[in-house]
Short mmCIF file of C-alpha atoms in Angstrom, two decimals:
data_model
loop_
_atom_site.label_atom_id
_atom_site.label_comp_id
_atom_site.label_asym_id
_atom_site.label_seq_id
_atom_site.Cartn_x
_atom_site.Cartn_y
_atom_site.Cartn_z
CA MET I 6 65.06 127.24 129.84
CA TYR I 7 65.88 128.72 126.48
CA SER I 8 69.40 129.23 125.30
CA ASN I 9 70.33 131.71 122.57
CA GLU I 10 74.01 130.52 122.58
CA HIS I 11 75.41 129.41 119.47
CA THR I 12 79.31 128.67 118.46
CA LEU I 13 80.31 131.05 115.76
CA GLN I 14 81.12 128.01 113.21
CA ASP I 15 77.03 127.34 113.63
CA LEU I 16 76.26 130.77 112.88
CA LEU I 17 78.74 130.75 109.89
CA GLN I 18 77.27 127.63 108.55
CA GLN I 19 73.74 129.06 108.88
CA ALA I 20 74.92 132.01 107.06
CA PHE I 21 76.51 130.21 104.24
CA ARG I 22 73.37 128.11 103.71
CA ARG I 23 71.25 131.20 103.51
CA LEU I 24 73.51 132.62 101.05
CA ASP I 25 73.75 129.26 99.12
CA MET I 26 77.54 128.95 99.49
CA ASP I 27 77.84 125.57 100.98
CA ASP I 28 79.38 124.25 97.97
CA THR I 29 81.94 126.87 97.76
CA VAL I 30 82.99 126.64 101.46
CA THR I 31 83.14 122.76 100.84
CA GLU I 32 85.52 123.44 98.08
CA ILE I 33 87.93 125.73 100.05
CA GLU I 34 88.00 122.98 102.88
CA VAL I 35 88.69 120.32 100.60
CA ARG I 36 91.46 122.15 98.42
CA ARG I 37 92.99 123.56 101.99
CA MET I 38 92.91 119.98 103.34
CA TYR I 39 94.82 118.16 100.15
CA ASN I 40 97.46 120.88 100.51
CA ILE I 41 97.76 120.07 104.02
CA LEU I 42 97.96 116.40 103.53
CA VAL I 43 100.17 115.84 100.48
CA GLY I 44 102.62 118.52 101.70
CA ASP I 45 104.52 121.43 100.01
CA LEU I 46 106.20 119.70 97.44
CA ILE I 47 103.51 117.90 95.98
CA SER I 48 101.08 120.86 96.33
CA ARG I 49 103.31 123.01 94.17
CA LEU I 50 103.60 120.08 91.69
CA THR I 51 99.95 120.23 91.34
CA TRP I 52 99.19 122.45 88.63
CA SER I 53 95.36 122.97 89.25
CA LEU I 54 92.85 121.73 91.77
CA SER I 55 89.22 121.50 91.51
CA PHE I 56 86.09 120.17 93.22
CA LYS I 57 83.00 119.69 91.96
CA ASP I 58 80.05 117.30 92.82
CA GLY I 59 82.12 115.08 95.04
CA ILE I 60 85.04 114.93 92.82
CA LEU I 61 88.44 116.20 93.65
CA THR I 62 90.57 116.53 90.35
CA ALA I 63 94.20 117.36 90.59
CA ARG I 64 96.40 118.13 87.54
CA LEU I 65 99.93 117.13 88.25
CA ALA I 66 103.15 118.22 86.66
CA SER I 67 104.57 114.86 86.12
CA ALA I 68 103.12 111.18 85.18
CA ALA I 69 105.70 109.36 87.90
CA LEU I 70 103.95 111.81 90.25
CA ARG I 71 100.30 110.99 88.96
CA GLN I 72 101.34 107.14 89.72
CA GLU I 73 102.64 107.74 93.11
CA LEU I 74 99.60 109.63 93.91
CA LEU I 75 97.20 106.93 92.35
CA TYR I 76 98.72 104.61 95.03
CA ARG I 77 98.25 106.79 97.64
CA ARG I 78 94.47 108.00 96.28
CA ASN I 79 92.51 105.78 98.66
CA SER I 80 94.42 106.56 101.98
CA LEU I 81 94.30 110.46 100.76
CA LEU I 82 90.55 110.37 100.36
CA GLU I 83 89.81 108.66 103.74
CA LYS I 84 92.22 111.34 105.52
CA ILE I 85 90.58 114.44 103.83
CA ASN I 86 87.02 113.32 104.41
CA ASP I 87 88.08 112.39 108.27
CA ASN I 88 89.62 115.40 108.89
CA LEU I 89 86.66 117.42 107.24
CA GLY I 90 84.14 115.30 109.70
CA ARG I 91 81.84 114.24 106.75
CA LYS I 92 82.31 112.46 103.23
CA ALA I 93 82.60 115.58 100.83
CA VAL I 94 84.86 113.74 98.76
CA LYS I 95 83.74 110.53 96.94
CA GLU I 96 86.56 110.31 94.05
CA ILE I 97 89.72 111.68 93.59
CA ARG I 98 90.88 111.97 89.77
CA PHE I 99 94.55 112.66 89.24
CA LEU I 100 95.45 114.16 85.53
#
């Protein structure tokens, strides 16, 4: 028997694919996950955040914060991808 049932997520993903918005949705998800995982303080000290071609780039307020996040980079990358359920982020750069 054929079922016409789909989840809202499935329908939205199909719509985004048709509108060629997959990259935009992924960028929004990655940016949101970064802010959740680093917390409020580091989010406020992140001046800009961009995501393109699998590279998440964060411009930070201080060199000390940059150094701290460099130590946590691999862990943060894994957590972002785990929470998204796919390997969207290939690299994180801190400036």
